[in-house]
Short mmCIF file of C-alpha atoms in Angstrom, two decimals:
data_model
loop_
_atom_site.label_atom_id
_atom_site.label_comp_id
_atom_site.label_asym_id
_atom_site.label_seq_id
_atom_site.Cartn_x
_atom_site.Cartn_y
_atom_site.Cartn_z
CA MET R 1 -72.37 -102.23 25.52
CA ALA R 2 -73.02 -105.79 24.59
CA GLU R 3 -73.96 -104.99 21.02
CA HIS R 4 -73.53 -108.40 19.50
CA ALA R 5 -73.86 -110.59 22.54
CA HIS R 6 -77.54 -111.49 22.28
CA ASN R 7 -78.92 -114.14 24.51
CA LEU R 8 -80.49 -116.52 22.02
CA GLU R 9 -82.34 -118.86 24.34
CA ILE R 10 -86.04 -118.69 25.13
CA PHE R 11 -88.15 -120.94 27.40
CA ARG R 12 -85.17 -121.13 29.82
CA GLY R 13 -82.99 -122.70 27.17
CA LEU R 14 -85.55 -125.15 25.79
CA ILE R 15 -85.34 -123.44 22.40
CA LYS R 16 -82.03 -122.00 21.31
CA PHE R 17 -81.87 -119.97 18.13
CA LYS R 18 -78.87 -119.80 15.84
CA SER R 19 -78.99 -116.06 15.16
CA ASN R 20 -80.76 -112.99 16.46
CA THR R 21 -82.80 -112.69 13.26
CA GLN R 22 -83.98 -116.25 13.68
CA LYS R 23 -84.97 -115.54 17.26
CA ILE R 24 -87.05 -112.54 16.13
CA TRP R 25 -89.04 -114.71 13.71
CA GLY R 26 -89.38 -117.37 16.37
CA VAL R 27 -90.88 -114.85 18.79
CA LEU R 28 -93.21 -113.58 16.05
CA VAL R 29 -94.49 -117.13 15.55
CA LEU R 30 -95.08 -117.41 19.28
CA LEU R 31 -96.93 -114.08 19.52
CA THR R 32 -99.06 -114.95 16.50
CA ILE R 33 -100.04 -118.30 17.99
CA VAL R 34 -100.98 -116.67 21.31
CA THR R 35 -103.07 -113.95 19.57
CA THR R 36 -104.81 -116.56 17.41
CA VAL R 37 -105.69 -118.61 20.49
CA GLU R 38 -107.06 -115.47 22.18
CA VAL R 39 -109.23 -114.53 19.20
CA ALA R 40 -110.45 -118.11 18.74
CA LEU R 41 -111.44 -118.33 22.42
CA GLY R 42 -113.02 -114.88 22.25
CA ILE R 43 -115.23 -115.86 19.32
CA SER R 44 -116.15 -119.39 20.39
CA LYS R 45 -116.45 -118.71 24.16
CA PRO R 46 -116.41 -122.36 25.28
CA GLU R 47 -119.15 -123.07 27.84
CA ALA R 48 -116.70 -124.79 30.19
CA LEU R 49 -114.59 -121.65 30.57
CA LEU R 50 -117.45 -119.34 31.50
CA SER R 51 -117.71 -120.41 35.12
CA ASN R 52 -116.52 -118.11 37.83
CA PHE R 53 -113.07 -118.48 39.34
CA PHE R 54 -111.70 -116.07 41.94
CA GLY R 55 -113.97 -113.15 41.02
CA MET R 56 -113.74 -113.48 37.24
CA LYS R 57 -114.61 -115.92 34.48
CA ILE R 58 -111.92 -118.52 33.81
CA LEU R 59 -111.87 -117.28 30.21
CA ASN R 60 -110.92 -113.77 31.36
CA TRP R 61 -108.11 -115.15 33.51
CA ILE R 62 -106.82 -117.03 30.45
CA PHE R 63 -106.92 -113.80 28.40
CA ILE R 64 -104.99 -111.89 31.06
CA ILE R 65 -102.36 -114.61 31.48
CA LEU R 66 -101.87 -114.89 27.70
CA THR R 67 -101.53 -111.09 27.54
CA LEU R 68 -98.80 -111.18 30.17
CA VAL R 69 -97.06 -113.91 28.17
CA LYS R 70 -97.14 -111.67 25.09
CA ALA R 71 -95.93 -108.67 27.09
CA TYR R 72 -93.02 -110.73 28.44
CA TYR R 73 -91.78 -111.70 25.00
CA ILE R 74 -92.23 -108.20 23.57
CA ILE R 75 -90.19 -106.68 26.39
CA TRP R 76 -87.61 -109.44 26.67
CA ASP R 77 -86.90 -110.09 23.00
CA PHE R 78 -88.12 -107.11 20.96
CA MET R 79 -86.99 -104.52 23.46
CA HIS R 80 -83.88 -106.62 24.29
CA MET R 81 -84.50 -106.61 28.03
CA ARG R 82 -82.96 -110.10 28.03
CA ASP R 83 -79.62 -108.52 27.13
CA GLU R 84 -79.69 -105.70 29.68
CA THR R 85 -78.07 -105.89 33.09
CA LYS R 86 -80.02 -107.37 35.97
CA ALA R 87 -80.06 -103.97 37.71
CA LEU R 88 -81.72 -102.13 34.80
CA ARG R 89 -84.17 -104.98 34.32
CA ARG R 90 -85.28 -104.95 37.95
CA MET R 91 -85.40 -101.16 38.12
CA VAL R 92 -87.85 -100.99 35.23
CA ILE R 93 -89.91 -104.14 35.72
CA TRP R 94 -90.41 -104.33 39.48
CA THR R 95 -91.20 -100.62 39.81
CA VAL R 96 -93.94 -100.90 37.20
CA ILE R 97 -95.30 -104.20 38.50
CA PHE R 98 -95.51 -102.85 42.06
CA LEU R 99 -97.36 -99.71 40.99
CA ILE R 100 -99.71 -101.66 38.70
CA CYS R 101 -100.71 -104.03 41.49
CA TYR R 102 -101.13 -101.14 43.91
CA LEU R 103 -103.35 -98.98 41.68
CA LEU R 104 -105.37 -101.89 40.30
CA PHE R 105 -106.09 -103.18 43.78
CA ILE R 106 -107.29 -99.79 45.01
CA LEU R 107 -109.44 -98.91 42.01
CA LEU R 108 -110.99 -102.31 41.39
CA GLN R 109 -111.77 -102.72 45.07
CA GLU R 110 -113.41 -99.31 45.11
CA GLY R 111 -115.36 -100.02 41.90
CA GLY R 112 -116.72 -103.24 43.38
CA TYR R 113 -117.66 -101.38 46.54
CA VAL R 114 -119.57 -98.70 44.61
CA PHE R 115 -121.38 -101.46 42.73
CA ASP R 116 -122.45 -102.98 46.04
CA VAL R 117 -123.69 -99.63 47.29
CA TYR R 118 -125.89 -99.35 44.20
CA SER R 119 -127.16 -102.92 44.29
CA ASN R 120 -127.77 -103.05 48.05
CA GLY R 121 -130.23 -100.25 47.66
CA TYR R 122 -128.55 -97.43 49.54
CA ILE R 123 -128.75 -95.48 46.31
CA LYS R 124 -131.58 -96.22 43.91
CA ARG R 125 -130.67 -96.81 40.33
CA ASP R 126 -133.38 -95.01 38.39
CA PHE R 127 -134.63 -96.47 35.19
CA MET L 1 -59.97 -69.62 29.07
CA ASP L 2 -61.05 -73.05 30.15
CA ASN L 3 -64.31 -72.89 32.02
CA THR L 4 -64.64 -76.52 33.02
CA VAL L 5 -63.10 -77.59 36.26
CA SER L 6 -60.88 -80.57 36.00
CA THR L 7 -60.93 -82.78 39.06
CA GLY L 8 -58.51 -85.26 37.73
CA THR L 9 -60.98 -88.08 38.27
CA GLU L 10 -62.58 -88.20 34.82
CA GLY L 11 -63.03 -91.75 33.69
CA GLU L 12 -62.56 -93.03 37.24
CA ASP L 13 -65.50 -94.57 39.13
CA TRP L 14 -65.74 -91.50 41.30
CA GLY L 15 -65.75 -89.15 38.32
CA GLY L 16 -68.73 -90.75 36.62
CA GLY L 17 -66.66 -93.16 34.57
CA ASN L 18 -68.52 -96.15 35.93
CA GLN L 19 -71.56 -97.45 34.05
CA PRO L 20 -73.26 -99.90 36.39
CA LEU L 21 -76.18 -100.48 34.02
CA LYS L 22 -73.96 -100.79 30.93
CA ALA L 23 -76.50 -98.82 28.95
CA SER L 24 -75.97 -95.44 27.33
CA TYR L 25 -77.60 -92.35 28.79
CA GLY L 26 -80.11 -92.07 25.93
CA LYS L 27 -81.25 -95.67 26.10
CA MET L 28 -81.63 -95.55 29.85
CA MET L 29 -83.68 -92.36 29.68
CA MET L 30 -85.89 -93.93 27.02
CA TRP L 31 -86.51 -96.81 29.41
CA PHE L 32 -87.41 -94.44 32.22
CA PHE L 33 -89.71 -92.46 29.93
CA ILE L 34 -91.38 -95.74 29.01
CA VAL L 35 -91.88 -96.53 32.70
CA SER L 36 -93.65 -93.22 33.28
CA ASP L 37 -95.70 -93.55 30.09
CA ALA L 38 -96.68 -97.07 31.10
CA LEU L 39 -97.98 -95.63 34.34
CA THR L 40 -100.07 -93.08 32.43
CA PHE L 41 -101.69 -95.88 30.47
CA LEU L 42 -102.09 -97.81 33.70
CA GLY L 43 -104.04 -94.84 35.06
CA PHE L 44 -106.43 -94.95 32.08
CA LEU L 45 -106.89 -98.70 32.08
CA ALA L 46 -107.32 -98.84 35.85
CA ALA L 47 -109.95 -96.09 35.65
CA TYR L 48 -111.66 -98.14 32.95
CA GLY L 49 -111.56 -101.14 35.28
CA PHE L 50 -113.01 -99.04 38.09
CA SER L 51 -115.98 -97.92 35.99
CA ARG L 52 -116.51 -101.39 34.70
CA PHE L 53 -116.56 -102.92 38.17
CA LYS L 54 -118.92 -100.15 39.21
CA PHE L 55 -121.36 -101.11 36.43
CA ILE L 56 -120.41 -104.77 36.24
CA ASP L 57 -124.00 -105.89 35.62
CA SER L 58 -124.72 -103.49 32.76
CA TRP L 59 -121.45 -102.87 30.90
CA PRO L 60 -121.69 -103.16 27.09
CA ILE L 61 -120.46 -106.46 25.63
CA ALA L 62 -117.52 -105.56 23.36
CA ASP L 63 -118.22 -108.46 20.98
CA GLU L 64 -121.53 -106.87 20.10
CA VAL L 65 -120.04 -103.41 19.61
CA PHE L 66 -117.00 -104.05 17.44
CA THR L 67 -118.35 -106.40 14.82
CA HIS L 68 -117.49 -104.57 11.63
CA ILE L 69 -115.14 -105.34 8.79
CA PRO L 70 -114.66 -102.97 5.85
CA PHE L 71 -116.70 -103.89 2.74
CA TYR L 72 -118.41 -106.78 4.52
CA HIS L 73 -121.81 -106.44 6.11
CA GLU L 74 -122.32 -109.52 8.24
CA PRO L 75 -121.32 -109.07 11.89
CA MET L 76 -117.86 -110.55 12.50
CA PRO L 77 -116.74 -109.90 16.07
CA MET L 78 -113.06 -109.18 16.69
CA ILE L 79 -111.65 -110.19 13.32
CA TYR L 80 -110.71 -106.64 12.40
CA VAL L 81 -109.08 -105.83 15.75
CA ALA L 82 -107.15 -109.08 15.50
CA PHE L 83 -105.93 -107.91 12.10
CA MET L 84 -104.89 -104.54 13.59
CA THR L 85 -103.05 -106.31 16.41
CA PHE L 86 -101.23 -108.45 13.90
CA VAL L 87 -100.24 -105.40 11.83
CA LEU L 88 -98.77 -103.73 14.89
CA ILE L 89 -96.89 -106.86 16.01
CA MET L 90 -95.59 -107.26 12.45
CA SER L 91 -94.34 -103.67 12.41
CA SER L 92 -92.61 -104.38 15.71
CA VAL L 93 -90.86 -107.29 14.03
CA THR L 94 -89.65 -105.18 11.12
CA MET L 95 -88.46 -102.58 13.64
CA VAL L 96 -86.42 -105.10 15.59
CA LEU L 97 -85.02 -106.39 12.30
CA ALA L 98 -83.95 -102.81 11.51
CA VAL L 99 -82.18 -102.63 14.88
CA ASP L 100 -80.49 -105.93 14.15
CA ALA L 101 -79.34 -104.70 10.72
CA GLY L 102 -78.09 -101.54 12.45
CA HIS L 103 -75.85 -103.61 14.69
CA GLU L 104 -74.32 -105.07 11.56
CA MET L 105 -74.02 -101.56 10.03
CA LYS L 106 -76.06 -102.54 6.97
CA LYS L 107 -77.55 -99.24 5.86
CA ALA L 108 -79.70 -100.57 3.00
CA LYS L 109 -81.34 -103.17 5.22
CA VAL L 110 -82.03 -100.64 8.00
CA THR L 111 -83.64 -98.31 5.45
CA PHE L 112 -85.85 -101.07 4.07
CA TYR L 113 -87.05 -102.32 7.44
CA MET L 114 -87.65 -98.79 8.75
CA LEU L 115 -89.83 -98.13 5.70
CA LEU L 116 -91.89 -101.30 6.34
CA THR L 117 -92.30 -100.26 9.97
CA ILE L 118 -93.60 -96.84 8.94
CA PHE L 119 -96.10 -98.48 6.58
CA GLY L 120 -97.28 -100.81 9.34
CA GLY L 121 -97.82 -97.86 11.65
CA MET L 122 -99.77 -95.99 9.00
CA ILE L 123 -102.04 -98.97 8.31
CA PHE L 124 -102.69 -99.24 12.02
CA VAL L 125 -103.57 -95.55 12.47
CA GLY L 126 -105.81 -95.71 9.40
CA SER L 127 -107.59 -98.77 10.78
CA GLN L 128 -108.05 -97.04 14.09
CA ALA L 129 -109.62 -94.05 12.32
CA TRP L 130 -112.00 -96.37 10.50
CA GLU L 131 -112.87 -98.10 13.76
CA TRP L 132 -113.68 -94.73 15.32
CA ALA L 133 -115.81 -93.66 12.35
CA THR L 134 -117.82 -96.90 12.52
CA PHE L 135 -118.31 -96.55 16.26
CA ILE L 136 -119.41 -92.91 16.00
CA LYS L 137 -121.84 -93.72 13.21
CA GLY L 138 -123.39 -96.66 15.05
CA ASP L 139 -125.60 -99.24 13.42
CA TYR L 140 -128.91 -100.11 15.14
CA GLY L 141 -129.85 -96.99 17.08
CA ALA L 142 -131.44 -97.02 20.53
CA VAL L 143 -133.53 -94.97 22.94
CA GLN L 144 -132.08 -93.44 26.07
CA THR L 145 -134.29 -93.33 29.16
CA LYS L 146 -134.74 -90.55 31.70
CA GLY L 147 -132.25 -92.28 33.97
CA GLY L 148 -129.66 -92.45 31.20
CA ASN L 149 -130.09 -96.16 30.43
CA ILE L 150 -130.18 -97.54 26.91
CA LEU L 151 -133.11 -99.46 25.40
CA GLN L 152 -132.18 -101.47 22.31
CA PHE L 153 -134.52 -103.27 19.93
CA GLY L 154 -134.61 -106.74 18.48
CA GLU L 155 -136.76 -109.77 17.71
CA TYR L 156 -136.63 -113.53 18.15
CA VAL L 157 -135.83 -115.45 14.98
CA GLU L 158 -135.45 -119.15 14.22
CA LYS L 159 -131.96 -120.20 13.34
CA ASP L 160 -131.02 -123.88 13.02
CA GLY L 161 -134.09 -124.80 15.10
CA GLU L 162 -133.02 -122.47 17.86
CA LYS L 163 -134.66 -119.23 18.89
CA ILE L 164 -132.10 -116.47 18.95
CA PHE L 165 -132.48 -112.78 19.61
CA LYS L 166 -131.55 -110.70 16.60
CA ARG L 167 -131.09 -106.94 16.81
CA VAL L 168 -133.44 -104.77 14.75
CA ALA L 169 -132.35 -101.34 13.61
CA LEU L 170 -134.61 -98.32 14.15
CA ARG L 171 -134.77 -97.75 10.39
CA ASP L 172 -136.37 -101.18 9.98
CA PHE L 173 -139.49 -100.45 12.00
CA VAL L 174 -139.74 -96.72 12.61
CA ILE L 175 -141.06 -94.26 10.06
CA ALA L 176 -139.79 -90.71 10.25
CA GLU L 177 -142.50 -88.09 9.93
CA ASP L 178 -142.04 -84.44 9.27
CA ASP L 179 -142.59 -82.88 12.65
CA GLY L 180 -141.74 -79.37 11.53
CA ARG L 181 -138.67 -79.33 13.74
CA ILE L 182 -135.95 -77.26 12.10
CA ASN L 183 -132.30 -77.57 13.03
CA HIS L 184 -131.16 -74.37 14.70
CA GLU L 185 -128.31 -72.77 12.81
CA GLN L 186 -126.19 -69.78 13.65
CA LYS L 187 -127.37 -67.89 10.58
CA ASN L 188 -131.08 -67.96 11.41
CA GLY L 189 -131.18 -67.44 15.15
CA LEU L 190 -128.94 -66.36 17.94
CA TRP L 191 -125.61 -66.06 16.17
CA PHE L 192 -123.65 -67.42 19.10
CA LYS L 193 -125.72 -70.57 19.41
CA SER L 194 -126.01 -73.63 17.23
CA GLU L 195 -127.09 -77.21 17.84
CA GLY L 196 -125.79 -80.57 16.77
CA THR L 197 -127.37 -82.98 14.32
CA GLN L 198 -130.84 -84.11 15.42
CA PRO L 199 -131.64 -87.83 15.53
CA THR L 200 -133.52 -89.15 12.49
CA TYR L 201 -136.52 -90.12 14.62
CA THR L 202 -138.35 -88.77 17.64
CA VAL L 203 -139.30 -90.92 20.62
CA GLU L 204 -142.99 -90.64 19.62
CA GLU L 205 -142.21 -92.10 16.21
CA VAL L 206 -140.30 -94.97 17.83
CA ILE L 207 -143.32 -95.65 20.10
CA LYS L 208 -145.59 -95.74 17.05
CA GLY L 209 -143.18 -98.07 15.28
CA LEU L 210 -143.00 -100.41 18.26
CA GLU L 211 -146.80 -100.47 18.58
CA SER L 212 -147.25 -101.43 14.95
CA HIS L 213 -144.61 -104.21 14.96
CA ASP L 214 -145.66 -107.07 17.23
CA ASN L 215 -142.41 -108.95 16.86
CA VAL L 216 -140.10 -106.20 18.13
CA LEU L 217 -138.97 -106.38 21.77
CA ILE L 218 -136.76 -104.22 23.96
CA ARG L 219 -133.42 -105.32 25.28
CA THR L 220 -132.10 -103.53 28.37
CA GLU L 221 -128.54 -102.99 29.57
CA ILE L 222 -128.85 -105.39 32.50
CA ILE L 223 -126.78 -108.56 32.13
CA ASP L 224 -128.40 -111.76 33.45
CA GLU L 225 -126.61 -114.67 35.12
CA LYS L 226 -125.96 -116.26 31.72
CA GLY L 227 -123.96 -113.20 30.69
CA GLU L 228 -126.57 -111.97 28.24
CA LYS L 229 -128.54 -108.75 28.16
CA THR L 230 -132.08 -108.94 29.57
CA ILE L 231 -134.93 -108.97 27.03
CA LEU L 232 -138.28 -107.55 28.08
CA SER L 233 -141.67 -109.02 27.25
CA ARG L 234 -143.87 -107.32 24.69
CA GLY L 235 -146.00 -105.65 27.36
CA SER L 236 -143.17 -104.28 29.45
CA SER L 237 -141.31 -103.27 26.29
CA LEU L 238 -144.13 -100.89 25.38
CA LYS L 239 -144.55 -99.70 28.95
CA GLN L 240 -140.84 -99.06 29.45
CA LEU L 241 -140.54 -97.10 26.22
CA LYS L 242 -143.65 -95.00 26.86
CA ASP L 243 -142.86 -94.28 30.50
CA ASN L 244 -139.15 -93.66 30.31
CA GLY L 245 -138.02 -93.11 26.72
CA LYS L 246 -136.44 -89.68 26.42
CA ILE L 247 -134.09 -89.31 23.45
CA VAL L 248 -133.26 -91.31 20.36
CA VAL L 249 -129.57 -92.18 20.14
CA GLU L 250 -127.79 -93.09 16.93
CA GLY L 251 -124.12 -93.98 17.24
CA ALA L 252 -121.84 -92.80 19.99
CA ASN L 253 -120.10 -89.66 21.16
CA LEU L 254 -118.89 -88.31 24.50
CA HIS L 255 -122.46 -87.69 25.75
CA VAL L 256 -124.53 -90.60 24.50
CA ASN L 257 -123.79 -94.11 23.31
CA GLU L 258 -126.28 -96.43 21.63
CA TYR L 259 -124.35 -99.51 22.82
CA GLY L 260 -124.75 -98.78 26.53
CA THR L 261 -123.33 -96.46 29.13
CA PRO L 262 -121.69 -93.30 27.73
CA LEU L 263 -118.67 -94.12 29.94
CA PHE L 264 -117.85 -96.97 27.59
CA ALA L 265 -117.65 -94.55 24.67
CA ASP L 266 -115.68 -92.00 26.72
CA PHE L 267 -113.07 -94.57 27.70
CA PHE L 268 -112.96 -95.96 24.18
CA PHE L 269 -112.25 -92.54 22.70
CA PHE L 270 -109.80 -91.60 25.42
CA ILE L 271 -107.74 -94.79 25.65
CA THR L 272 -107.61 -95.77 21.98
CA GLY L 273 -107.22 -92.09 21.12
CA PHE L 274 -104.25 -91.67 23.45
CA HIS L 275 -102.76 -94.87 22.10
CA GLY L 276 -103.45 -93.81 18.51
CA PHE L 277 -101.69 -90.53 19.24
CA HIS L 278 -98.68 -92.52 20.44
CA VAL L 279 -98.70 -94.55 17.24
CA PHE L 280 -98.99 -91.35 15.21
CA SER L 281 -96.05 -89.68 16.97
CA GLY L 282 -94.15 -92.96 16.68
CA VAL L 283 -94.67 -92.88 12.91
CA ILE L 284 -93.43 -89.26 12.78
CA ILE L 285 -90.32 -90.09 14.82
CA ASN L 286 -89.72 -93.16 12.67
CA ILE L 287 -89.92 -91.00 9.54
CA ILE L 288 -87.34 -88.58 10.95
CA ILE L 289 -84.99 -91.41 11.84
CA PHE L 290 -85.66 -93.01 8.43
CA PHE L 291 -84.41 -89.87 6.69
CA ASN L 292 -81.41 -89.70 9.01
CA VAL L 293 -80.58 -93.26 8.01
CA ILE L 294 -80.85 -92.38 4.32
CA LEU L 295 -78.68 -89.31 4.79
CA GLY L 296 -76.05 -91.51 6.40
CA THR L 297 -76.04 -89.74 9.77
CA TYR L 298 -75.58 -92.97 11.69
CA GLU L 299 -73.09 -94.30 9.17
CA ARG L 300 -70.92 -91.30 10.02
CA ARG L 301 -71.64 -91.71 13.72
CA LYS L 302 -70.52 -95.32 13.34
CA ASN L 303 -73.45 -96.66 15.32
CA TYR L 304 -77.18 -97.04 14.86
CA GLU L 305 -78.13 -96.58 18.49
CA MET L 306 -80.69 -93.92 17.60
CA VAL L 307 -82.65 -96.58 15.70
CA GLU L 308 -82.51 -98.70 18.82
CA LYS L 309 -83.98 -95.89 20.94
CA VAL L 310 -86.95 -95.22 18.66
CA ALA L 311 -87.39 -98.98 18.43
CA LEU L 312 -87.82 -99.09 22.19
CA TYR L 313 -90.59 -96.50 21.90
CA TRP L 314 -92.21 -98.31 19.00
CA HIS L 315 -92.24 -101.65 20.81
CA PHE L 316 -93.72 -99.93 23.82
CA VAL L 317 -96.61 -98.69 21.69
CA ASP L 318 -97.15 -102.28 20.54
CA LEU L 319 -96.97 -103.44 24.15
CA VAL L 320 -99.66 -100.99 25.23
CA TRP L 321 -101.88 -102.15 22.38
CA VAL L 322 -101.60 -105.73 23.57
CA PHE L 323 -103.14 -104.61 26.86
CA VAL L 324 -105.76 -102.34 25.28
CA PHE L 325 -106.75 -105.25 23.01
CA THR L 326 -107.23 -107.55 25.99
CA PHE L 327 -109.09 -105.18 28.27
CA PHE L 328 -111.24 -103.44 25.67
CA TYR L 329 -112.05 -106.22 23.25
CA LEU L 330 -111.52 -109.57 24.93
CA VAL L 331 -112.25 -109.47 28.64
#
């Protein structure tokens, strides 16, 4: 096991930390900034970001992308996925990503369809 | 005498001596458990997404539901959840610092960081409990219609020269009368039957209250193109309440929800409850490992890998929260 051989680079080598402890604090700073941005956007809700883009508000897309950014750093640096072998990494990540896309596609598609059935008047929504 | 069969290949590739993933059995299994647990949470969140897409034009707006902060009475959307998120991320940091100290075999440091992690987890679970209590209690109250829709109340007020719609609580315009209705208890009726708490007001009292307050209007669940809930005129407010009002709802439980569709409450209780249970069991496991560290178990074992394994679980709990936070509170 590569106990002490931590990969200390993030952003593809743009930032290189001196020690593992330093990297942990660095990642904390990053996660805090991302969360602060999310909360600030959530409270202020800028008018420009409320328009629709590919089925959802731009703001919601921003939230989802920022969440994936956070998830990446939690898995890669807190859970040390960066230091695992490529095989383990792919086994865990791609399996989950494939199943997430699959289930989300099916259920969200179906939910939208049911909504259409209601709103197109095949079933009356009683008040 | 010797029950195990020796094949003479132990330690060779063919005898299981090869470790292609270069991870110990325990760590690998923790990863695979996390994969399956992630899929369980995916099931919940995807089901939430399904219901939300199904009722996309009437789903409650989370900003208006979770606006509370302990000891502070003005509505402050999201601040408290942001605090909870930060607590959990912080406890993840102390956990990874404990793992790091474990690699360096520094027992005192591992102990200290494990303790901080446990405290972080406890603060989070406590906050979650408070969040639940506030949600169950509710704040404004509403009336549910025959069709199961929610009618909320409010009025237009001037603020900075702009007319904004401000919610009005039932207690501010409805007067409870004594209608002689007595709560059925086991001791004074059928012993095998009892009923839950009755709402403070009846629908008739709410109608009277609405009639005597000209400023109060009804807000429905339907979201307009501007992303806001539809507000009815004075006339249709009265008509809607008289024609369709069925029960008074205060707070939320698995059957009714004053903020909107009961599904929202169901998913809230189920998803945050399942996550809270994970945090709770994480705290328990952390406490066990904490005592093992103090007792020197891993010192004797000459490695702190066990800390690493529970850390994986703990980070996973944090990871799930990041998604719950986004899909329940932000999006």
